[in-house]
Coordinates of N, CA and C in Angstrom, one line a residue:
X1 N -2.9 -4.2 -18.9 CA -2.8 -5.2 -17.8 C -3.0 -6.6 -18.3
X2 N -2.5 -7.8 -17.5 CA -2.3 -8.9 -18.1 C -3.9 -9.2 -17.4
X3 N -4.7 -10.2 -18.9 CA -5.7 -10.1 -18.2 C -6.1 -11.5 -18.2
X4 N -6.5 -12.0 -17.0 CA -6.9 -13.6 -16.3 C -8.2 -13.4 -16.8
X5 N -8.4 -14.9 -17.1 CA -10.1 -14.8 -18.0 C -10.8 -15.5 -16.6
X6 N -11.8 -15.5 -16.7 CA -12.9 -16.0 -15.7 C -14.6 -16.5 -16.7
X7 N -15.0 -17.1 -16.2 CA -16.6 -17.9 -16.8 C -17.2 -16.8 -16.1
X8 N -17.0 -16.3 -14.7 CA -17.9 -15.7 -14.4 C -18.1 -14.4 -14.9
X9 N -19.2 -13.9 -15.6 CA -19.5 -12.6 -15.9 C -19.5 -11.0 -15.0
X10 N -20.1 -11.7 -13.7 CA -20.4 -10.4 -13.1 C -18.9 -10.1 -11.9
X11 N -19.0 -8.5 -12.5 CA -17.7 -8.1 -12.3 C -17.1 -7.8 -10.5
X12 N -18.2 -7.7 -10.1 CA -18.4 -7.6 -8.9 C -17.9 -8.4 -7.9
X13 N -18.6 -10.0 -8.5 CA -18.0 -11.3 -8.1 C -17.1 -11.4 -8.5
X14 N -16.5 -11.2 -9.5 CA -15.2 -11.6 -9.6 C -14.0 -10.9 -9.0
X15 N -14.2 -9.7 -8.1 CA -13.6 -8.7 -7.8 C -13.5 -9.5 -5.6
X16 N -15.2 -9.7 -5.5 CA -15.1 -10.0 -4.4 C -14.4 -11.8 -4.4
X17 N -14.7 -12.3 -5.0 CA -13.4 -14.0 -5.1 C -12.2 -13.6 -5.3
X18 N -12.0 -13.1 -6.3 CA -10.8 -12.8 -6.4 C -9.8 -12.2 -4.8
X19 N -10.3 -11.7 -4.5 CA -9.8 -11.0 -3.0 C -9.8 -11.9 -2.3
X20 N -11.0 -12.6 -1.8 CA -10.7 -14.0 -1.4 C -9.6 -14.7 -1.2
X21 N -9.2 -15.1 -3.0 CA -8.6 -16.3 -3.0 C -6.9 -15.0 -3.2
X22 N -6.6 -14.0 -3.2 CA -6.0 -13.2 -2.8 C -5.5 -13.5 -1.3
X23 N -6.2 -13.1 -0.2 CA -5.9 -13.0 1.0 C -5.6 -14.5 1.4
X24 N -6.3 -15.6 0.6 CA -6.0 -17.1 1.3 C -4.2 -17.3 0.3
X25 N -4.0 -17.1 -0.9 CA -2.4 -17.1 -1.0 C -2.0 -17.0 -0.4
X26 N -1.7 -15.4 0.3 CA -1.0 -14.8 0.7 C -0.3 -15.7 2.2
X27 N -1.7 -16.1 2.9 CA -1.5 -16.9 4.1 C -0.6 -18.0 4.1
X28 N -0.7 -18.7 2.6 CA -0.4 -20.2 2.5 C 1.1 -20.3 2.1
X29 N 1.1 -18.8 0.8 CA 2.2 -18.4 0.4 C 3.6 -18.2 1.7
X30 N 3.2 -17.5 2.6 CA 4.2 -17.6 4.0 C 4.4 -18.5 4.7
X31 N 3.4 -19.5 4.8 CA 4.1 -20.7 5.3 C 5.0 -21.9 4.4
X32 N 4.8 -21.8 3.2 CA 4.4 -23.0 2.3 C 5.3 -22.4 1.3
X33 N 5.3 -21.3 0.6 CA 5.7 -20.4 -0.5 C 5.1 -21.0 -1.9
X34 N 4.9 -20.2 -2.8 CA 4.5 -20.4 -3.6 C 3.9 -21.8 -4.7
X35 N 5.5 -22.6 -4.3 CA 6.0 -23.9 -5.4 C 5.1 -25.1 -4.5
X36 N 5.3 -24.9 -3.7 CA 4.7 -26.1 -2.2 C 3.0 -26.0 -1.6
X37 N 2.4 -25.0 -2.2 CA 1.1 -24.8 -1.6 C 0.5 -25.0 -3.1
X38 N -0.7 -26.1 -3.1 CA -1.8 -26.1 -4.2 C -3.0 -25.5 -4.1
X39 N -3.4 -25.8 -5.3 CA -4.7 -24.7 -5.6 C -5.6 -25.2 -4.7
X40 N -5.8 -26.9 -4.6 CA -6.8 -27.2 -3.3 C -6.7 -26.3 -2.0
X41 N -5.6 -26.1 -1.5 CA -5.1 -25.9 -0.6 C -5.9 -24.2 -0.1
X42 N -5.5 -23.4 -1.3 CA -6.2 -21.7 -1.6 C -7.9 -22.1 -1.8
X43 N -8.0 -22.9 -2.1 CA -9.6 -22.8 -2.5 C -10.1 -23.2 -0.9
X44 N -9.5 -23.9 -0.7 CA -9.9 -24.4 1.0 C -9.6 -23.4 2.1
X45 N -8.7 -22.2 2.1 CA -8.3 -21.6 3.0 C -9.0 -20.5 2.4
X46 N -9.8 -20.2 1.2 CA -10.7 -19.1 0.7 C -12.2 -19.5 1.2
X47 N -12.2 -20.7 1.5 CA -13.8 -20.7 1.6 C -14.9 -21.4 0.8
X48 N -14.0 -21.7 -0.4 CA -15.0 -23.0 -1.6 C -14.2 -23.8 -2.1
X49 N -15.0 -24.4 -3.1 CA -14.6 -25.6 -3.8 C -13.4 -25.4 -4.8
X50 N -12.5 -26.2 -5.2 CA -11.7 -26.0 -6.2 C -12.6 -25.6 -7.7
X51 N -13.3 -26.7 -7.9 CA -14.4 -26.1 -8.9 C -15.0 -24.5 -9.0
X52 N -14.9 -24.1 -7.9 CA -15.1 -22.2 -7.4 C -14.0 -22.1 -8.0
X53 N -12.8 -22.3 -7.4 CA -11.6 -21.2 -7.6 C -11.3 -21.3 -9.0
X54 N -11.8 -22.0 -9.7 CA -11.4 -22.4 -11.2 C -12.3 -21.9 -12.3
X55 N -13.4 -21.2 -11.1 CA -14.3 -20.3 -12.5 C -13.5 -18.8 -12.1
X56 N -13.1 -18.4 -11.8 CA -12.3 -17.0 -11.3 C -11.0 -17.4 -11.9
X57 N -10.2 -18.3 -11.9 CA -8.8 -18.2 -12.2 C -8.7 -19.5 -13.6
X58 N -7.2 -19.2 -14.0 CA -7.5 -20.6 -15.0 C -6.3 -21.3 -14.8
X59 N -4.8 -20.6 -13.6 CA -3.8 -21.5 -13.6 C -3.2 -20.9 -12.3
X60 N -2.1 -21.7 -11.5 CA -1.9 -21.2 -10.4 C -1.1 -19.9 -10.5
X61 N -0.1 -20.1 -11.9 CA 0.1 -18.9 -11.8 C -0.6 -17.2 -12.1
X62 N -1.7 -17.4 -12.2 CA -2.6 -16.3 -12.4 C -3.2 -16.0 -10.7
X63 N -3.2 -16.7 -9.4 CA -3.1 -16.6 -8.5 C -1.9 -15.5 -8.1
X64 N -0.9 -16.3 -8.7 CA 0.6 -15.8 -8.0 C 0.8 -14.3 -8.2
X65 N 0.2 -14.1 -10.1 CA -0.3 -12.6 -10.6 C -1.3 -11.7 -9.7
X66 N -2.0 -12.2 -9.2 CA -2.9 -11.7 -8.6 C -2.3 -11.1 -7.4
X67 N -1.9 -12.4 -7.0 CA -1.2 -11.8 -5.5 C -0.2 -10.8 -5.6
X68 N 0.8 -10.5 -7.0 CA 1.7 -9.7 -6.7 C 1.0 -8.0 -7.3
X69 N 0.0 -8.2 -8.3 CA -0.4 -6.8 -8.7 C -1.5 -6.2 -7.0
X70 N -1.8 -7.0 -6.4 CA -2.4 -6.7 -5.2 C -1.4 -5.8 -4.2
X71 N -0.4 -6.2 -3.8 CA 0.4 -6.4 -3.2 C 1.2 -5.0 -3.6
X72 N 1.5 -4.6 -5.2 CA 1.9 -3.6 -5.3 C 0.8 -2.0 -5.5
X73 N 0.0 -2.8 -5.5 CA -1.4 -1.6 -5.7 C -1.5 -1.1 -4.0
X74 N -2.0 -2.0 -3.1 CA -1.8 -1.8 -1.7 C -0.9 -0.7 -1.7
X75 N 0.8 -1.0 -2.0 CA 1.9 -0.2 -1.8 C 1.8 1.2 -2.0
X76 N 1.2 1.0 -3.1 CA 1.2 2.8 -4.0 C 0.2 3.2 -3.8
X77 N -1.1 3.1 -3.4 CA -2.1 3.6 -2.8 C -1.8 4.2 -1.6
X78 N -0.9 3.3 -0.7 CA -0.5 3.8 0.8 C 0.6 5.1 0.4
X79 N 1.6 4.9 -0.4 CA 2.5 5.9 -1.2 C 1.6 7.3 -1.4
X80 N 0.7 6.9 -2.1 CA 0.3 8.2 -2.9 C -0.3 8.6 -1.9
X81 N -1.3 8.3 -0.5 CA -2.1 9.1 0.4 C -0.8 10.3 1.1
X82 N 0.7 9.5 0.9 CA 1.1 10.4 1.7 C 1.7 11.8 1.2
X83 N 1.9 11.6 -0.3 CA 2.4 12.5 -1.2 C 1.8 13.8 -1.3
X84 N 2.1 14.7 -1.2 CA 1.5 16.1 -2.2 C 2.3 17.2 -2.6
X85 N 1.4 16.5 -3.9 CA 3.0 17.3 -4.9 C 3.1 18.6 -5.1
X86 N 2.6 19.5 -4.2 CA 2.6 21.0 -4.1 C 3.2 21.2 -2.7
X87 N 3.7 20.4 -1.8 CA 4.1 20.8 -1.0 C 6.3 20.5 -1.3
X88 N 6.7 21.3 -1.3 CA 8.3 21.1 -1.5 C 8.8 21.6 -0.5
X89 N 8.3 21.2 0.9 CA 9.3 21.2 2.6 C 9.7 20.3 2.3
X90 N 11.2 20.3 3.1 CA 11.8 19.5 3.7 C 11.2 18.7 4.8
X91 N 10.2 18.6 5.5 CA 9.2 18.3 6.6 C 8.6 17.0 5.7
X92 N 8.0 17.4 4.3 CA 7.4 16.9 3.4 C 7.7 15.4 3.1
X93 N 8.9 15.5 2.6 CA 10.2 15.0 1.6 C 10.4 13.5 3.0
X94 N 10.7 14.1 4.2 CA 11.3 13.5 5.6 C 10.1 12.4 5.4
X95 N 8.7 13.0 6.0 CA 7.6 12.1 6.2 C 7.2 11.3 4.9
X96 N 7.1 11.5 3.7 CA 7.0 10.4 2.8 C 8.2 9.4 3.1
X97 N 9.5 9.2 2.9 CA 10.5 8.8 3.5 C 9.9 7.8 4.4
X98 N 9.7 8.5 5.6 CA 9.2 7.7 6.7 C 8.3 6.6 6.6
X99 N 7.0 7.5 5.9 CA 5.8 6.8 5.5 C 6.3 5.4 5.0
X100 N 7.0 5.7 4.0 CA 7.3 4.3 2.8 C 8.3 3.5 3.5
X101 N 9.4 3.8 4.6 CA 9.5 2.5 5.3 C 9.0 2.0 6.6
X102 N 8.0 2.7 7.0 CA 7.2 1.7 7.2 C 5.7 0.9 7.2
X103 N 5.7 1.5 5.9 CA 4.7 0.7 5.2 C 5.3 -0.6 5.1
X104 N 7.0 -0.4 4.3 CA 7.3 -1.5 4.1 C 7.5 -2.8 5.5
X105 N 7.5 -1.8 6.9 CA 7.6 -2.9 7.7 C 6.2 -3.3 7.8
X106 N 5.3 -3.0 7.8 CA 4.0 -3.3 7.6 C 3.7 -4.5 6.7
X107 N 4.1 -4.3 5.3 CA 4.2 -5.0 4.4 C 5.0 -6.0 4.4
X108 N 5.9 -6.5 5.3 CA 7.4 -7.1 5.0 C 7.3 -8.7 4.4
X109 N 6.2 -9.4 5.3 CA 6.2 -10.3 4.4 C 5.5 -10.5 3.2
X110 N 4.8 -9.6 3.0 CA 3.9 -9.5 1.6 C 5.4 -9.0 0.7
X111 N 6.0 -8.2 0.5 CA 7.0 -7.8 0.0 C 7.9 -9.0 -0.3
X112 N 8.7 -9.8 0.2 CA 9.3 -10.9 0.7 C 8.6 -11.5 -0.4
X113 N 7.3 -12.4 -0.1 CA 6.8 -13.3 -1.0 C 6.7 -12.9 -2.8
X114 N 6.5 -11.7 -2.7 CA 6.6 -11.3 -4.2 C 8.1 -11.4 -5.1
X115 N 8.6 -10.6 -4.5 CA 10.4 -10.7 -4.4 C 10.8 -12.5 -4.7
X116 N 10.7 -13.3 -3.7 CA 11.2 -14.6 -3.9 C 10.0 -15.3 -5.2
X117 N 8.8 -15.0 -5.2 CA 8.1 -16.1 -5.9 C 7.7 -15.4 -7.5
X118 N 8.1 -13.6 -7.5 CA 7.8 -12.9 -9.3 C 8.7 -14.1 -10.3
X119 N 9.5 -14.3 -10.3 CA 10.3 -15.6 -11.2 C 9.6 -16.3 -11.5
X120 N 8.5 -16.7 -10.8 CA 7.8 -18.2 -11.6 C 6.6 -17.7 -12.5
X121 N 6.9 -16.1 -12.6 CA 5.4 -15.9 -13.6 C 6.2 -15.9 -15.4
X122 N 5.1 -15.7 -15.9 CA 5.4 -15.9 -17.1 C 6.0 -14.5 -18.0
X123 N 6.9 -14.1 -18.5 CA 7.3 -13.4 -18.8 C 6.9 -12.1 -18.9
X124 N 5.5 -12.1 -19.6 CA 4.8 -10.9 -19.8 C 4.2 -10.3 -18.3
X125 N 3.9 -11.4 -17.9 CA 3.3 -11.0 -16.5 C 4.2 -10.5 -15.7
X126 N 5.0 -11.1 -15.9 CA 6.4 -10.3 -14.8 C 6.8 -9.0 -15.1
X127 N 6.9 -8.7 -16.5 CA 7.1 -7.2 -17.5 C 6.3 -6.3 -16.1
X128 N 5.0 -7.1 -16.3 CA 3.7 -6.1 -15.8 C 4.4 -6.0 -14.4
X129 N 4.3 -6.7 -13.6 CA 4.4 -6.1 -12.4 C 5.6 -5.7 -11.9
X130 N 7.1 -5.8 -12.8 CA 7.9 -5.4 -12.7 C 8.1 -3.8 -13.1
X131 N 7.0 -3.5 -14.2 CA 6.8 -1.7 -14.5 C 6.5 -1.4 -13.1
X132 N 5.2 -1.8 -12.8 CA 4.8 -1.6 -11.6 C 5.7 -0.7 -10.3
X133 N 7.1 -1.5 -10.1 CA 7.6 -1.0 -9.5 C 8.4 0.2 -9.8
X134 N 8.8 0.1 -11.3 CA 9.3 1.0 -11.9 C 8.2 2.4 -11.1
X135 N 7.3 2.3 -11.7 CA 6.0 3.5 -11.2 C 6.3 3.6 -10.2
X136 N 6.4 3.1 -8.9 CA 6.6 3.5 -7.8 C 7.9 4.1 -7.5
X137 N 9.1 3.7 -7.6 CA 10.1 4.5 -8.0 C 10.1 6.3 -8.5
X138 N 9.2 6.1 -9.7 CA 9.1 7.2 -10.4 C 8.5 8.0 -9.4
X139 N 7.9 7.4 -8.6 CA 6.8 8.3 -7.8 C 8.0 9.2 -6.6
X140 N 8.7 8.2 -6.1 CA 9.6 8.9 -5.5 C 11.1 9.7 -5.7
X141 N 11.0 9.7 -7.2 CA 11.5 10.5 -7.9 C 10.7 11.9 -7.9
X142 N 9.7 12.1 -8.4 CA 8.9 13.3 -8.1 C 8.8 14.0 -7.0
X143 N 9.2 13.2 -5.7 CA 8.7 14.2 -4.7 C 10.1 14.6 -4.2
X144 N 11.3 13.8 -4.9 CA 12.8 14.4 -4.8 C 12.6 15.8 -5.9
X145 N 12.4 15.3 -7.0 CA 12.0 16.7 -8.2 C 11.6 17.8 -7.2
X146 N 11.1 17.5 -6.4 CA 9.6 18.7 -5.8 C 10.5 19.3 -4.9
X147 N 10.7 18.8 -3.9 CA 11.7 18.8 -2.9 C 13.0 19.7 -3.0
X148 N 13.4 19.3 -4.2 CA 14.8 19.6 -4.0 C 15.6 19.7 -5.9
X149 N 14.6 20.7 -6.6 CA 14.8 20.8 -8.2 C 15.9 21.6 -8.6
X150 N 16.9 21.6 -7.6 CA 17.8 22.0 -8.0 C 19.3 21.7 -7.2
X151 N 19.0 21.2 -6.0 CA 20.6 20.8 -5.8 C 20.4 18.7 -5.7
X152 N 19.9 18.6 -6.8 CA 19.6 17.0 -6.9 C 19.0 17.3 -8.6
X153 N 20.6 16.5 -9.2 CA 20.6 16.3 -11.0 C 19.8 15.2 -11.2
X154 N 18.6 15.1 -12.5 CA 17.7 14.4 -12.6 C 18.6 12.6 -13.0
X155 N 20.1 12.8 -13.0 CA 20.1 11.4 -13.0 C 20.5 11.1 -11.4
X156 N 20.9 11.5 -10.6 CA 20.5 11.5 -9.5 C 19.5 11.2 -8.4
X157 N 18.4 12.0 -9.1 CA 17.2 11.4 -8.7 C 16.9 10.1 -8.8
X158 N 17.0 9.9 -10.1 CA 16.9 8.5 -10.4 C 17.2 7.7 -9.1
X159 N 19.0 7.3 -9.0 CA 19.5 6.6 -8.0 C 19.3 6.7 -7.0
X160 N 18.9 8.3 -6.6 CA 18.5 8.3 -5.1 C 17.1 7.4 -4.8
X161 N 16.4 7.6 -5.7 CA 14.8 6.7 -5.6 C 15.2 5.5 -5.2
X162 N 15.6 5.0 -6.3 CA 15.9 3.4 -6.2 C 17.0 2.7 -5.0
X163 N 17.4 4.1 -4.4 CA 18.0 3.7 -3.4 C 17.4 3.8 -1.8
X164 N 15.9 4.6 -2.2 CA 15.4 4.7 -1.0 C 14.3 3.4 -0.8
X165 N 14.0 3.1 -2.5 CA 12.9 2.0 -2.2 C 13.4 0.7 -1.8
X166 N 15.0 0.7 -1.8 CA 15.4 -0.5 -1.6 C 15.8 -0.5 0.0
X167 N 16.5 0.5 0.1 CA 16.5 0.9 1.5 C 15.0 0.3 2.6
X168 N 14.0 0.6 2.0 CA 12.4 0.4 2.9 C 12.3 -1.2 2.8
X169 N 12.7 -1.8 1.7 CA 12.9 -3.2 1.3 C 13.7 -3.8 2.4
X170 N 14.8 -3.4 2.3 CA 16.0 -3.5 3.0 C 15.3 -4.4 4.5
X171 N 14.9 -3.4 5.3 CA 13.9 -3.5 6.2 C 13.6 -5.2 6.8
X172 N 12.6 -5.5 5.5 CA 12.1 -6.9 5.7 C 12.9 -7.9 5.8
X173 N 13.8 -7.8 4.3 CA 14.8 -8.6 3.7 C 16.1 -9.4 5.0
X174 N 16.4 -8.0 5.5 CA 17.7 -8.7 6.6 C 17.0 -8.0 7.9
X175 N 15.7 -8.0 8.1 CA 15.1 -7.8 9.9 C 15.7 -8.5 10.8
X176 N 16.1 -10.0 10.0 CA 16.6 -10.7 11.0 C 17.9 -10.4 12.0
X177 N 18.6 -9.5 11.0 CA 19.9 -9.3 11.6 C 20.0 -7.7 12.5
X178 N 19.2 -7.1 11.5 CA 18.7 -5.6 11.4 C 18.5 -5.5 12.7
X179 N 17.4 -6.2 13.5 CA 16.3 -5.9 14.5 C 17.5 -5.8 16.0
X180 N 18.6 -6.6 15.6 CA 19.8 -6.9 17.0 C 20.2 -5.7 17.4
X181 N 20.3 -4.8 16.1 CA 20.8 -3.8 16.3 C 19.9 -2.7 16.4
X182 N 18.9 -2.1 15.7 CA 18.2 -1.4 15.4 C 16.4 -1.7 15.6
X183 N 16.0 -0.3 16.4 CA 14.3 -0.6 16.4 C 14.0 0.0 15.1
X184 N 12.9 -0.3 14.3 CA 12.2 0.4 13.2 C 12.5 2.0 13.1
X185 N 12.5 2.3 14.7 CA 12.7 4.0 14.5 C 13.5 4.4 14.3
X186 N 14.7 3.7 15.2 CA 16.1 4.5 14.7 C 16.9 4.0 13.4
X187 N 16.5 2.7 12.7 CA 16.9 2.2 11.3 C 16.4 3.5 10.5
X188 N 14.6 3.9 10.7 CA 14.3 4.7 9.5 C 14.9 6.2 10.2
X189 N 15.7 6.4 11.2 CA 16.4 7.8 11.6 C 17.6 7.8 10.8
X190 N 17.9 6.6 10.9 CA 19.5 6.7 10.3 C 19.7 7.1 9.0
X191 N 19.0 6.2 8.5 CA 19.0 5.8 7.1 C 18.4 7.3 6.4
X192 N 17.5 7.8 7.1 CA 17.1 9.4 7.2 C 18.3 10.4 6.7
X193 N 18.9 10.2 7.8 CA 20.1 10.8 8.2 C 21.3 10.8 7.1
X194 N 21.4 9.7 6.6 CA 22.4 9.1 5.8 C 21.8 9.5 4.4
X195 N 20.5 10.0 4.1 CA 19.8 10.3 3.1 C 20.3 11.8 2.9
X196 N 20.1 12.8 3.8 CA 20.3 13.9 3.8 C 21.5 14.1 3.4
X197 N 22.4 13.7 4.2 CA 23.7 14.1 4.4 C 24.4 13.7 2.9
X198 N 24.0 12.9 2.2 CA 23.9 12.5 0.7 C 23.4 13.5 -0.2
X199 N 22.0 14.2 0.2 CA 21.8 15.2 -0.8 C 22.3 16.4 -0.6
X200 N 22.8 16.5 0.9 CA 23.8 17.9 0.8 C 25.1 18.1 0.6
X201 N 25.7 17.2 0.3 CA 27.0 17.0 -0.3 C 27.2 17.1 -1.9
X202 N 25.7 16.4 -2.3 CA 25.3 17.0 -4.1 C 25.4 18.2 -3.8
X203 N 24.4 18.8 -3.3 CA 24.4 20.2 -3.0 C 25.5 21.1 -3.0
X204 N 26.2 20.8 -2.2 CA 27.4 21.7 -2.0 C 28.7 21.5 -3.4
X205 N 28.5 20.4 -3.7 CA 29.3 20.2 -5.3 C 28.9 20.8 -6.3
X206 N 27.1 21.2 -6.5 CA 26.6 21.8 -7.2 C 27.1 23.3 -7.4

């Protein structure tokens, strides 16, 4: 993990500021976005002094890191409650599906801000939280493995993943246009639907 230095020793505090000045980005981040909101600004909307925010962090973009390894930890935490990788129903496979888009509407602008503002981190840091997603991918790769280990070829898997996590993305990204047509339910029915009908067509070629 890329690691932000801090003066403060105790790990506790730095766990509880850190969260802090976590939840006050995030706020400033959606109105303001990343480039336009200052660190006075986060230290003021966290509750202390700039001088505070600057024994916990050392540059804004270690803020911006913060906010996106938060952001994807949240994700996969909520991911993994719904997973279990001994169960291989189709019932199973449906409800993670579901689960993860609408987490993502849950998440949409947290999602959104990471998406537009990961570019301004520094290379390594972006590595990092760009694996990150990779891992979550993989994760939904597994529970297609589980699912369905045989009429779905493991490069298949692959694409199917990456097509469902963008799919839940999808979501936030064009709501705007999405929502005219579609409520949350019947987007994640369709797209359900349009999922299936994709792996049984592998299927039947197999």
């Amino acid at each position: 993990m890329n690691s932000i230095l801090s003066s403060i020793k105790d790990p506790s505090l730095i766990a509880k500021r850190r969260n802090q000045i976590i939840i006050a980005a995030i706020t400033l981040f959606k109105e303001k976005g990343f480039h336009r909101t200052t660190t006075r600004e986060i230290a003021k909307e966290a509750g202390f002094s700039i001088g505070t925010l600057y024994e916990y962090i050392r540059t804004k973009e270690d803020i911006l890191f913060l906010v996106c390894d938060s952001i994807y930890l949240q994700v996969r935490e909520r991911l993994e409650a719904q997973i279990d990788p001994n169960n291989s129903s189709l019932a199973h496979f449906t409800n993670v599906i579901r689960s993860y888009f609408y987490l993502m509407d849950d998440m949409q602008e947290e999602v959104v801000i990471m998406y537009q503002e990961v570019k301004s981190l520094k290379r390594e840091s972006k590595d990092y939280v760009l694996q990150k997603e990779r891992d979550m991918v993989a994760m939904l790769e597994r529970v297609i493995a589980t699912c369905f280990p045989d009429s779905v070829s493991s490069t298949d898997r692959e694409l199917l993943a990456n097509n469902i996590f963008i799919q839940g993305q999808m979501w936030g990204f064009r709501r705007w246009m999405l929502q005219k047509q579609f409520t949350l339910e019947t987007y994640v029915d369709r797209q359900i639907h349009f999922l299936m009908q994709s792996i049984q067509v592998e299927a039947s070629n197999g």
